[in-house]
Amino acid sequence: MNKKYDDAQIEELAVAELKKYGLYELPIDVHRLARYKNATIYTADFEDKSISGMISKKGKSYSIYVNREHSATRNQFTIAHELGHLILGHLDGDRQSITDEQLNMYRRDYTNDDERRLEVEANKFAAALLMPTEFVIQVWNECEGDLEAMARRFRVSEAAMGYRADHVDRRG
Ligand SMILES: [Zn+2]
């Protein structure tokens, strides 16, 4: 069994990782974080078009694959999600790899409870990593809540931005 994380722990961990490597600035550089985490990113041609990405480990190094046909913002989210699996220790046990189909931050229909928990945790981590609360509040004020402008600053989809903006306490 993997350690369970609550929402506040995931938020803290994502910010701590960014600060630790000097990456706490927009847009978040997930490629650099991946390098610090010993993960190599590959763009792949998946035969199954519904696959967003996957992560696998070999010894102490990791490979992250993202779908070549998906947009840059979608792949940015996928990389952050796969880094969530890595940083939250989802591959520390017997699991050698995790494959993600139809990845998006709202998805909740996973087949079993353990898988579901890992996916929900990785999605929350990805949102917290790409859109740290402090920046969401700051950029919300600068952009006067214009989600399209905000999404460009964070290099995420407008849908992901809107979802995050609704779930962050902006009173800061
Ligand atoms: Zn996943």
Tab-separated table of N, CA and C and ligand atoms in Angstrom:
chain	number	residue	atom	x	y	z
A	1	MET	N	0.832	-1.206	0.000
A	1	MET	CA	0.000	0.000	0.000
A	1	MET	C	0.867	1.257	0.000
A	2	ASN	N	0.421	2.247	-0.708
A	2	ASN	CA	1.140	3.511	-0.741
A	2	ASN	C	0.626	4.429	0.345
A	3	LYS	N	1.500	5.336	0.747
A	3	LYS	CA	1.095	6.371	1.702
A	3	LYS	C	-0.070	7.162	1.113
A	4	LYS	N	-1.034	7.481	1.969
A	4	LYS	CA	-2.159	8.304	1.496
A	4	LYS	C	-1.877	9.776	1.780
A	5	TYR	N	-2.274	10.623	0.877
A	5	TYR	CA	-2.079	12.065	1.047
A	5	TYR	C	-3.432	12.762	1.039
A	6	ASP	N	-3.598	13.736	1.947
A	6	ASP	CA	-4.812	14.550	1.835
A	6	ASP	C	-4.502	15.768	0.962
A	7	ASP	N	-5.547	16.533	0.645
A	7	ASP	CA	-5.392	17.647	-0.299
A	7	ASP	C	-4.324	18.644	0.141
A	8	ALA	N	-4.325	18.989	1.435
A	8	ALA	CA	-3.380	19.991	1.936
A	8	ALA	C	-1.940	19.481	1.810
A	9	GLN	N	-1.738	18.200	2.062
A	9	GLN	CA	-0.388	17.622	1.947
A	9	GLN	C	0.091	17.650	0.496
A	10	ILE	N	-0.823	17.375	-0.415
A	10	ILE	CA	-0.454	17.386	-1.839
A	10	ILE	C	-0.074	18.806	-2.274
A	11	GLU	N	-0.865	19.786	-1.848
A	11	GLU	CA	-0.569	21.186	-2.182
A	11	GLU	C	0.818	21.578	-1.643
A	12	GLU	N	1.072	21.224	-0.388
A	12	GLU	CA	2.352	21.563	0.247
A	12	GLU	C	3.525	20.890	-0.449
A	13	LEU	N	3.339	19.628	-0.772
A	13	LEU	CA	4.411	18.865	-1.399
A	13	LEU	C	4.766	19.431	-2.780
A	14	ALA	N	3.750	19.786	-3.555
A	14	ALA	CA	3.988	20.328	-4.900
A	14	ALA	C	4.789	21.632	-4.811
A	15	VAL	N	4.377	22.518	-3.920
A	15	VAL	CA	5.076	23.803	-3.761
A	15	VAL	C	6.492	23.583	-3.236
A	16	ALA	N	6.641	22.649	-2.293
A	16	ALA	CA	7.963	22.368	-1.723
A	16	ALA	C	8.925	21.858	-2.800
A	17	GLU	N	8.432	21.003	-3.682
A	17	GLU	CA	9.275	20.485	-4.766
A	17	GLU	C	9.740	21.617	-5.680
A	18	LEU	N	8.816	22.509	-6.030
A	18	LEU	CA	9.167	23.628	-6.915
A	18	LEU	C	10.203	24.535	-6.266
A	19	LYS	N	9.995	24.845	-4.995
A	19	LYS	CA	10.921	25.752	-4.294
A	19	LYS	C	12.293	25.110	-4.118
A	20	LYS	N	12.290	23.823	-3.822
A	20	LYS	CA	13.535	23.085	-3.609
A	20	LYS	C	14.469	23.193	-4.815
A	21	TYR	N	13.894	23.198	-6.021
A	21	TYR	CA	14.712	23.215	-7.239
A	21	TYR	C	14.735	24.578	-7.920
A	22	GLY	N	14.249	25.613	-7.230
A	22	GLY	CA	14.261	26.947	-7.823
A	22	GLY	C	13.333	27.076	-9.013
A	23	LEU	N	12.232	26.350	-9.003
A	23	LEU	CA	11.310	26.355	-10.142
A	23	LEU	C	9.969	27.002	-9.816
A	24	TYR	N	9.935	27.749	-8.705
A	24	TYR	CA	8.679	28.349	-8.264
A	24	TYR	C	8.454	29.680	-8.979
A	25	GLU	N	8.214	29.609	-10.286
A	25	GLU	CA	7.909	30.788	-11.105
A	25	GLU	C	7.106	30.326	-12.324
A	26	LEU	N	6.342	31.246	-12.891
A	26	LEU	CA	5.467	30.889	-14.020
A	26	LEU	C	6.123	31.146	-15.372
A	27	PRO	N	5.786	30.325	-16.410
A	27	PRO	CA	5.055	29.072	-16.245
A	27	PRO	C	5.956	28.009	-15.623
A	28	ILE	N	5.364	27.083	-14.919
A	28	ILE	CA	6.149	26.041	-14.245
A	28	ILE	C	6.872	25.181	-15.282
A	29	ASP	N	8.176	25.006	-15.075
A	29	ASP	CA	8.992	24.236	-16.015
A	29	ASP	C	9.025	22.768	-15.603
A	30	VAL	N	8.035	22.005	-16.103
A	30	VAL	CA	7.943	20.590	-15.714
A	30	VAL	C	9.087	19.762	-16.300
A	31	HIS	N	9.633	20.233	-17.432
A	31	HIS	CA	10.755	19.496	-18.022
A	31	HIS	C	11.981	19.539	-17.118
A	32	ARG	N	12.220	20.715	-16.544
A	32	ARG	CA	13.370	20.802	-15.618
A	32	ARG	C	13.126	20.002	-14.356
A	33	LEU	N	11.904	20.068	-13.843
A	33	LEU	CA	11.604	19.272	-12.637
A	33	LEU	C	11.817	17.784	-12.931
A	34	ALA	N	11.398	17.360	-14.111
A	34	ALA	CA	11.584	15.953	-14.489
A	34	ALA	C	13.074	15.578	-14.469
A	35	ARG	N	13.903	16.473	-15.000
A	35	ARG	CA	15.347	16.171	-14.999
A	35	ARG	C	15.884	16.025	-13.577
A	36	TYR	N	15.447	16.923	-12.692
A	36	TYR	CA	15.893	16.822	-11.298
A	36	TYR	C	15.419	15.525	-10.641
A	37	LYS	N	14.326	14.990	-11.142
A	37	LYS	CA	13.741	13.768	-10.564
A	37	LYS	C	14.229	12.516	-11.286
A	38	ASN	N	15.233	12.689	-12.152
A	38	ASN	CA	15.789	11.537	-12.843
A	38	ASN	C	14.809	10.902	-13.832
A	39	ALA	N	13.959	11.747	-14.398
A	39	ALA	CA	12.975	11.246	-15.359
A	39	ALA	C	13.245	11.845	-16.728
A	40	THR	N	13.240	11.007	-17.744
A	40	THR	CA	13.414	11.454	-19.123
A	40	THR	C	12.048	11.466	-19.805
A	41	ILE	N	11.776	12.564	-20.525
A	41	ILE	CA	10.471	12.695	-21.180
A	41	ILE	C	10.601	12.373	-22.664
A	42	TYR	N	9.696	11.538	-23.135
A	42	TYR	CA	9.657	11.173	-24.551
A	42	TYR	C	8.278	11.488	-25.115
A	43	THR	N	8.239	11.984	-26.350
A	43	THR	CA	6.942	12.054	-27.021
A	43	THR	C	6.800	10.759	-27.811
A	44	ALA	N	5.642	10.142	-27.707
A	44	ALA	CA	5.463	8.806	-28.271
A	44	ALA	C	4.244	8.760	-29.177
A	45	ASP	N	4.300	7.833	-30.134
A	45	ASP	CA	3.128	7.551	-30.968
A	45	ASP	C	2.433	6.349	-30.353
A	46	PHE	N	1.341	6.605	-29.649
A	46	PHE	CA	0.622	5.481	-29.045
A	46	PHE	C	-0.371	4.913	-30.048
A	47	GLU	N	-0.376	3.605	-30.155
A	47	GLU	CA	-1.347	2.968	-31.040
A	47	GLU	C	-2.758	3.242	-30.527
A	48	ASP	N	-2.914	3.174	-29.219
A	48	ASP	CA	-4.193	3.482	-28.590
A	48	ASP	C	-4.277	4.993	-28.385
A	49	LYS	N	-5.125	5.645	-29.186
A	49	LYS	CA	-5.165	7.109	-29.196
A	49	LYS	C	-5.734	7.707	-27.908
A	50	SER	N	-6.373	6.867	-27.097
A	50	SER	CA	-6.941	7.398	-25.858
A	50	SER	C	-5.880	7.551	-24.764
A	51	ILE	N	-4.675	7.032	-25.006
A	51	ILE	CA	-3.631	7.134	-23.982
A	51	ILE	C	-3.023	8.535	-23.961
A	52	SER	N	-3.023	9.141	-22.774
A	52	SER	CA	-2.405	10.463	-22.613
A	52	SER	C	-0.917	10.332	-22.335
A	53	GLY	N	-0.579	9.343	-21.520
A	53	GLY	CA	0.818	9.195	-21.169
A	53	GLY	C	1.066	8.002	-20.286
A	54	MET	N	2.333	7.791	-19.971
A	54	MET	CA	2.671	6.736	-19.020
A	54	MET	C	4.012	7.037	-18.374
A	55	ILE	N	4.225	6.366	-17.247
A	55	ILE	CA	5.517	6.485	-16.573
A	55	ILE	C	5.987	5.083	-16.220
A	56	SER	N	7.279	4.858	-16.402
A	56	SER	CA	7.828	3.565	-16.003
A	56	SER	C	9.151	3.798	-15.299
A	57	LYS	N	9.531	2.842	-14.476
A	57	LYS	CA	10.802	2.987	-13.772
A	57	LYS	C	11.730	1.835	-14.107
A	58	LYS	N	13.019	2.173	-14.053
A	58	LYS	CA	14.045	1.161	-14.232
A	58	LYS	C	15.147	1.542	-13.261
A	59	GLY	N	15.293	0.748	-12.222
A	59	GLY	CA	16.237	1.109	-11.177
A	59	GLY	C	15.825	2.416	-10.538
A	60	LYS	N	16.717	3.407	-10.577
A	60	LYS	CA	16.398	4.699	-9.969
A	60	LYS	C	15.991	5.746	-11.004
A	61	SER	N	15.891	5.353	-12.248
A	61	SER	CA	15.499	6.337	-13.254
A	61	SER	C	14.120	6.016	-13.829
A	62	TYR	N	13.523	7.068	-14.366
A	62	TYR	CA	12.142	6.969	-14.838
A	62	TYR	C	12.038	7.453	-16.275
A	63	SER	N	11.060	6.913	-16.978
A	63	SER	CA	10.736	7.399	-18.317
A	63	SER	C	9.280	7.823	-18.325
A	64	ILE	N	9.052	9.020	-18.857
A	64	ILE	CA	7.690	9.535	-18.997
A	64	ILE	C	7.412	9.679	-20.490
A	65	TYR	N	6.279	9.119	-20.927
A	65	TYR	CA	5.895	9.200	-22.332
A	65	TYR	C	4.617	10.016	-22.452
A	66	VAL	N	4.624	10.951	-23.392
A	66	VAL	CA	3.397	11.723	-23.642
A	66	VAL	C	2.996	11.539	-25.102
A	67	ASN	N	1.717	11.705	-25.362
A	67	ASN	CA	1.156	11.460	-26.693
A	67	ASN	C	1.509	12.591	-27.665
A	68	ARG	N	2.209	12.229	-28.720
A	68	ARG	CA	2.660	13.196	-29.718
A	68	ARG	C	1.500	13.985	-30.322
A	69	GLU	N	0.332	13.347	-30.399
A	69	GLU	CA	-0.809	13.988	-31.067
A	69	GLU	C	-1.580	14.938	-30.158
A	70	HIS	N	-1.233	14.963	-28.893
A	70	HIS	CA	-1.961	15.843	-27.983
A	70	HIS	C	-1.324	17.238	-27.936
A	71	SER	N	-2.124	18.217	-27.521
A	71	SER	CA	-1.649	19.606	-27.526
A	71	SER	C	-0.563	19.826	-26.467
A	72	ALA	N	0.159	20.936	-26.623
A	72	ALA	CA	1.238	21.267	-25.683
A	72	ALA	C	0.705	21.429	-24.261
A	73	THR	N	-0.460	22.073	-24.119
A	73	THR	CA	-0.989	22.270	-22.765
A	73	THR	C	-1.423	20.934	-22.162
A	74	ARG	N	-1.979	20.075	-22.996
A	74	ARG	CA	-2.397	18.768	-22.497
A	74	ARG	C	-1.180	17.953	-22.054
A	75	ASN	N	-0.108	18.010	-22.852
A	75	ASN	CA	1.091	17.276	-22.479
A	75	ASN	C	1.753	17.865	-21.235
A	76	GLN	N	1.652	19.164	-21.083
A	76	GLN	CA	2.166	19.816	-19.868
A	76	GLN	C	1.444	19.224	-18.640
A	77	PHE	N	0.122	19.077	-18.764
A	77	PHE	CA	-0.646	18.503	-17.660
A	77	PHE	C	-0.287	17.030	-17.444
A	78	THR	N	-0.131	16.303	-18.547
A	78	THR	CA	0.230	14.877	-18.436
A	78	THR	C	1.574	14.703	-17.735
A	79	ILE	N	2.562	15.522	-18.114
A	79	ILE	CA	3.886	15.416	-17.475
A	79	ILE	C	3.762	15.703	-15.981
A	80	ALA	N	3.000	16.734	-15.633
A	80	ALA	CA	2.811	17.068	-14.214
A	80	ALA	C	2.123	15.915	-13.478
A	81	HIS	N	1.163	15.282	-14.128
A	81	HIS	CA	0.456	14.140	-13.543
A	81	HIS	C	1.415	12.961	-13.323
A	82	GLU	N	2.230	12.677	-14.326
A	82	GLU	CA	3.174	11.555	-14.186
A	82	GLU	C	4.218	11.861	-13.109
A	83	LEU	N	4.638	13.123	-13.029
A	83	LEU	CA	5.559	13.505	-11.946
A	83	LEU	C	4.870	13.334	-10.593
A	84	GLY	N	3.560	13.530	-10.560
A	84	GLY	CA	2.794	13.265	-9.340
A	84	GLY	C	2.927	11.811	-8.924
A	85	HIS	N	2.757	10.905	-9.862
A	85	HIS	CA	2.929	9.478	-9.549
A	85	HIS	C	4.319	9.223	-8.969
A	86	LEU	N	5.326	9.855	-9.589
A	86	LEU	CA	6.706	9.645	-9.139
A	86	LEU	C	6.922	10.227	-7.731
A	87	ILE	N	6.563	11.489	-7.560
A	87	ILE	CA	6.876	12.202	-6.314
A	87	ILE	C	6.024	11.696	-5.142
A	88	LEU	N	4.799	11.260	-5.431
A	88	LEU	CA	3.936	10.727	-4.377
A	88	LEU	C	4.274	9.260	-4.045
A	89	GLY	N	5.283	8.729	-4.736
A	89	GLY	CA	5.757	7.382	-4.406
A	89	GLY	C	4.905	6.256	-4.941
A	90	HIS	N	4.108	6.527	-5.967
A	90	HIS	CA	3.223	5.483	-6.486
A	90	HIS	C	3.976	4.338	-7.160
A	91	LEU	N	5.237	4.601	-7.507
A	91	LEU	CA	6.039	3.548	-8.153
A	91	LEU	C	7.088	2.985	-7.198
A	92	ASP	N	6.944	3.302	-5.907
A	92	ASP	CA	7.957	2.836	-4.953
A	92	ASP	C	7.807	1.355	-4.605
A	93	GLY	N	6.621	0.815	-4.767
A	93	GLY	CA	6.408	-0.596	-4.435
A	93	GLY	C	6.656	-1.495	-5.626
A	94	ASP	N	5.732	-2.413	-5.863
A	94	ASP	CA	5.900	-3.389	-6.939
A	94	ASP	C	5.560	-2.843	-8.318
A	95	ARG	N	4.812	-1.730	-8.338
A	95	ARG	CA	4.407	-1.181	-9.633
A	95	ARG	C	5.609	-0.721	-10.449
A	96	GLN	N	5.736	-1.208	-11.657
A	96	GLN	CA	6.846	-0.817	-12.530
A	96	GLN	C	6.431	0.291	-13.484
A	97	SER	N	5.137	0.394	-13.739
A	97	SER	CA	4.674	1.428	-14.661
A	97	SER	C	3.196	1.727	-14.431
A	98	ILE	N	2.791	2.912	-14.871
A	98	ILE	CA	1.386	3.309	-14.825
A	98	ILE	C	1.056	3.925	-16.180
A	99	THR	N	-0.022	3.461	-16.775
A	99	THR	CA	-0.470	4.002	-18.063
A	99	THR	C	-1.759	4.779	-17.844
A	100	ASP	N	-1.824	5.969	-18.430
A	100	ASP	CA	-2.982	6.836	-18.213
A	100	ASP	C	-3.774	7.055	-19.487
A	101	GLU	N	-5.002	6.613	-19.433
A	101	GLU	CA	-5.911	6.841	-20.556
A	101	GLU	C	-6.803	8.025	-20.265
A	102	GLN	N	-7.110	8.763	-21.311
A	102	GLN	CA	-8.077	9.856	-21.211
A	102	GLN	C	-7.897	10.668	-19.932
A	103	LEU	N	-6.672	11.125	-19.797
A	103	LEU	CA	-6.320	11.820	-18.576
A	103	LEU	C	-6.938	13.210	-18.546
A	104	ASN	N	-7.661	13.466	-17.508
A	104	ASN	CA	-8.044	14.849	-17.263
A	104	ASN	C	-8.349	15.003	-15.789
A	105	MET	N	-8.300	16.216	-15.340
A	105	MET	CA	-8.308	16.428	-13.894
A	105	MET	C	-9.671	16.193	-13.246
A	106	TYR	N	-10.714	16.007	-14.045
A	106	TYR	CA	-12.034	15.798	-13.439
A	106	TYR	C	-12.427	14.329	-13.395
A	107	ARG	N	-11.617	13.505	-14.082
A	107	ARG	CA	-12.039	12.109	-14.220
A	107	ARG	C	-12.099	11.394	-12.873
A	108	ARG	N	-13.190	10.675	-12.630
A	108	ARG	CA	-13.359	10.002	-11.352
A	108	ARG	C	-13.763	8.529	-11.496
A	109	ASP	N	-13.913	8.054	-12.746
A	109	ASP	CA	-14.506	6.725	-12.955
A	109	ASP	C	-13.457	5.615	-13.062
A	110	TYR	N	-12.595	5.499	-12.078
A	110	TYR	CA	-11.588	4.456	-12.144
A	110	TYR	C	-12.158	3.131	-11.643
A	111	THR	N	-11.542	2.016	-12.123
A	111	THR	CA	-12.158	0.706	-11.922
A	111	THR	C	-12.022	0.159	-10.502
A	112	ASN	N	-10.933	0.450	-9.822
A	112	ASN	CA	-10.875	-0.026	-8.436
A	112	ASN	C	-10.386	1.093	-7.517
A	113	ASP	N	-10.646	0.922	-6.234
A	113	ASP	CA	-10.433	2.012	-5.280
A	113	ASP	C	-8.982	2.450	-5.165
A	114	ASP	N	-8.054	1.480	-5.192
A	114	ASP	CA	-6.647	1.829	-5.043
A	114	ASP	C	-6.175	2.615	-6.270
A	115	GLU	N	-6.524	2.118	-7.444
A	115	GLU	CA	-6.152	2.805	-8.686
A	115	GLU	C	-6.755	4.209	-8.692
A	116	ARG	N	-8.024	4.270	-8.324
A	116	ARG	CA	-8.739	5.536	-8.299
A	116	ARG	C	-8.034	6.553	-7.390
A	117	ARG	N	-7.634	6.096	-6.215
A	117	ARG	CA	-6.982	7.004	-5.273
A	117	ARG	C	-5.670	7.548	-5.850
A	118	LEU	N	-4.874	6.667	-6.453
A	118	LEU	CA	-3.590	7.109	-7.023
A	118	LEU	C	-3.817	8.122	-8.141
A	119	GLU	N	-4.827	7.859	-8.975
A	119	GLU	CA	-5.091	8.774	-10.090
A	119	GLU	C	-5.609	10.128	-9.612
A	120	VAL	N	-6.492	10.087	-8.634
A	120	VAL	CA	-7.016	11.348	-8.101
A	120	VAL	C	-5.890	12.135	-7.432
A	121	GLU	N	-5.034	11.444	-6.690
A	121	GLU	CA	-3.885	12.117	-6.071
A	121	GLU	C	-2.966	12.740	-7.124
A	122	ALA	N	-2.682	11.995	-8.180
A	122	ALA	CA	-1.780	12.503	-9.226
A	122	ALA	C	-2.406	13.704	-9.942
A	123	ASN	N	-3.726	13.661	-10.144
A	123	ASN	CA	-4.407	14.802	-10.770
A	123	ASN	C	-4.357	16.039	-9.876
A	124	LYS	N	-4.576	15.838	-8.596
A	124	LYS	CA	-4.523	16.975	-7.664
A	124	LYS	C	-3.102	17.537	-7.595
A	125	PHE	N	-2.128	16.633	-7.599
A	125	PHE	CA	-0.739	17.079	-7.577
A	125	PHE	C	-0.433	17.906	-8.823
A	126	ALA	N	-0.881	17.434	-9.974
A	126	ALA	CA	-0.619	18.144	-11.238
A	126	ALA	C	-1.200	19.555	-11.198
A	127	ALA	N	-2.423	19.675	-10.703
A	127	ALA	CA	-3.062	20.995	-10.624
A	127	ALA	C	-2.304	21.904	-9.665
A	128	ALA	N	-1.892	21.347	-8.526
A	128	ALA	CA	-1.168	22.136	-7.519
A	128	ALA	C	0.215	22.538	-8.021
A	129	LEU	N	0.832	21.659	-8.818
A	129	LEU	CA	2.170	21.922	-9.335
A	129	LEU	C	2.142	23.009	-10.409
A	130	LEU	N	1.205	22.886	-11.345
A	130	LEU	CA	1.155	23.819	-12.479
A	130	LEU	C	0.524	25.152	-12.096
A	131	MET	N	-0.375	25.116	-11.086
A	131	MET	CA	-1.118	26.317	-10.711
A	131	MET	C	-1.078	26.520	-9.199
A	132	PRO	N	0.105	26.842	-8.656
A	132	PRO	CA	0.211	27.034	-7.206
A	132	PRO	C	-0.760	28.125	-6.735
A	133	THR	N	-1.364	27.872	-5.592
A	133	THR	CA	-2.392	28.770	-5.050
A	133	THR	C	-1.970	30.238	-5.033
A	134	GLU	N	-0.759	30.482	-4.551
A	134	GLU	CA	-0.273	31.863	-4.444
A	134	GLU	C	-0.303	32.577	-5.804
A	135	PHE	N	0.107	31.866	-6.850
A	135	PHE	CA	0.112	32.451	-8.193
A	135	PHE	C	-1.297	32.595	-8.755
A	136	VAL	N	-2.164	31.645	-8.422
A	136	VAL	CA	-3.546	31.745	-8.909
A	136	VAL	C	-4.190	33.025	-8.376
A	137	ILE	N	-3.975	33.311	-7.102
A	137	ILE	CA	-4.539	34.524	-6.495
A	137	ILE	C	-3.957	35.772	-7.160
A	138	GLN	N	-2.631	35.769	-7.310
A	138	GLN	CA	-1.930	36.912	-7.900
A	138	GLN	C	-2.363	37.161	-9.346
A	139	VAL	N	-2.377	36.107	-10.149
A	139	VAL	CA	-2.704	36.250	-11.569
A	139	VAL	C	-4.201	36.531	-11.764
A	140	TRP	N	-5.023	35.971	-10.897
A	140	TRP	CA	-6.468	36.266	-10.928
A	140	TRP	C	-6.677	37.777	-10.793
A	141	ASN	N	-5.956	38.373	-9.878
A	141	ASN	CA	-6.085	39.814	-9.671
A	141	ASN	C	-5.533	40.600	-10.858
A	142	GLU	N	-4.363	40.189	-11.348
A	142	GLU	CA	-3.747	40.882	-12.482
A	142	GLU	C	-4.603	40.781	-13.740
A	143	CYS	N	-5.203	39.610	-13.959
A	143	CYS	CA	-5.993	39.383	-15.174
A	143	CYS	C	-7.479	39.658	-14.943
A	144	GLU	N	-7.819	40.123	-13.774
A	144	GLU	CA	-9.213	40.397	-13.419
A	144	GLU	C	-10.130	39.229	-13.750
A	145	GLY	N	-9.624	38.017	-13.454
A	145	GLY	CA	-10.448	36.825	-13.619
A	145	GLY	C	-10.640	36.365	-15.055
A	146	ASP	N	-9.901	36.946	-16.009
A	146	ASP	CA	-9.987	36.521	-17.411
A	146	ASP	C	-9.266	35.175	-17.561
A	147	LEU	N	-10.052	34.095	-17.663
A	147	LEU	CA	-9.477	32.740	-17.639
A	147	LEU	C	-8.576	32.462	-18.840
A	148	GLU	N	-8.914	33.033	-19.986
A	148	GLU	CA	-8.098	32.811	-21.184
A	148	GLU	C	-6.698	33.399	-20.976
A	149	ALA	N	-6.656	34.613	-20.452
A	149	ALA	CA	-5.367	35.259	-20.186
A	149	ALA	C	-4.609	34.519	-19.090
A	150	MET	N	-5.346	34.081	-18.077
A	150	MET	CA	-4.701	33.337	-16.990
A	150	MET	C	-4.096	32.029	-17.495
A	151	ALA	N	-4.864	31.303	-18.313
A	151	ALA	CA	-4.412	30.008	-18.834
A	151	ALA	C	-3.098	30.150	-19.602
A	152	ARG	N	-2.977	31.273	-20.351
A	152	ARG	CA	-1.728	31.506	-21.098
A	152	ARG	C	-0.556	31.693	-20.145
A	153	ARG	N	-0.784	32.419	-19.057
A	153	ARG	CA	0.302	32.644	-18.086
A	153	ARG	C	0.774	31.332	-17.439
A	154	PHE	N	-0.195	30.439	-17.185
A	154	PHE	CA	0.138	29.180	-16.519
A	154	PHE	C	0.497	28.072	-17.505
A	155	ARG	N	0.258	28.329	-18.816
A	155	ARG	CA	0.470	27.338	-19.866
A	155	ARG	C	-0.355	26.069	-19.604
A	156	VAL	N	-1.629	26.310	-19.321
A	156	VAL	CA	-2.566	25.193	-19.118
A	156	VAL	C	-3.795	25.466	-19.995
A	157	SER	N	-4.675	24.474	-20.085
A	157	SER	CA	-5.904	24.688	-20.855
A	157	SER	C	-6.822	25.618	-20.064
A	158	GLU	N	-7.719	26.263	-20.787
A	158	GLU	CA	-8.656	27.161	-20.123
A	158	GLU	C	-9.570	26.384	-19.174
A	159	ALA	N	-9.903	25.158	-19.579
A	159	ALA	CA	-10.764	24.320	-18.730
A	159	ALA	C	-10.064	24.003	-17.405
A	160	ALA	N	-8.788	23.633	-17.501
A	160	ALA	CA	-8.024	23.317	-16.284
A	160	ALA	C	-7.893	24.558	-15.398
A	161	MET	N	-7.686	25.702	-16.058
A	161	MET	CA	-7.543	26.971	-15.326
A	161	MET	C	-8.827	27.310	-14.575
A	162	GLY	N	-9.961	27.155	-15.272
A	162	GLY	CA	-11.246	27.475	-14.664
A	162	GLY	C	-11.542	26.586	-13.471
A	163	TYR	N	-11.221	25.304	-13.643
A	163	TYR	CA	-11.455	24.333	-12.573
A	163	TYR	C	-10.609	24.676	-11.346
A	164	ARG	N	-9.355	24.997	-11.607
A	164	ARG	CA	-8.443	25.329	-10.504
A	164	ARG	C	-8.869	26.637	-9.814
A	165	ALA	N	-9.221	27.623	-10.622
A	165	ALA	CA	-9.620	28.927	-10.064
A	165	ALA	C	-10.845	28.766	-9.156
A	166	ASP	N	-11.729	27.831	-9.528
A	166	ASP	CA	-12.917	27.595	-8.694
A	166	ASP	C	-12.595	26.876	-7.393
A	167	HIS	N	-11.474	26.154	-7.378
A	167	HIS	CA	-11.166	25.327	-6.217
A	167	HIS	C	-10.105	25.934	-5.298
A	168	VAL	N	-9.608	27.083	-5.667
A	168	VAL	CA	-8.610	27.757	-4.833
A	168	VAL	C	-9.320	28.856	-4.056
A	169	ASP	N	-8.971	28.997	-2.808
A	169	ASP	CA	-9.532	30.076	-2.010
A	169	ASP	C	-8.811	31.367	-2.385
A	170	ARG	N	-9.465	32.206	-3.175
A	170	ARG	CA	-8.798	33.381	-3.735
A	170	ARG	C	-8.785	34.599	-2.807
A	171	ARG	N	-9.322	34.421	-1.613
A	171	ARG	CA	-9.340	35.586	-0.706
A	171	ARG	C	-7.953	35.942	-0.222
A	172	GLY	N	-7.038	34.892	-0.220
A	172	GLY	CA	-5.631	35.014	0.171
A	172	GLY	C	-5.308	36.192	0.981
B	1	ZN	ZN	-2.073	8.456	-13.667
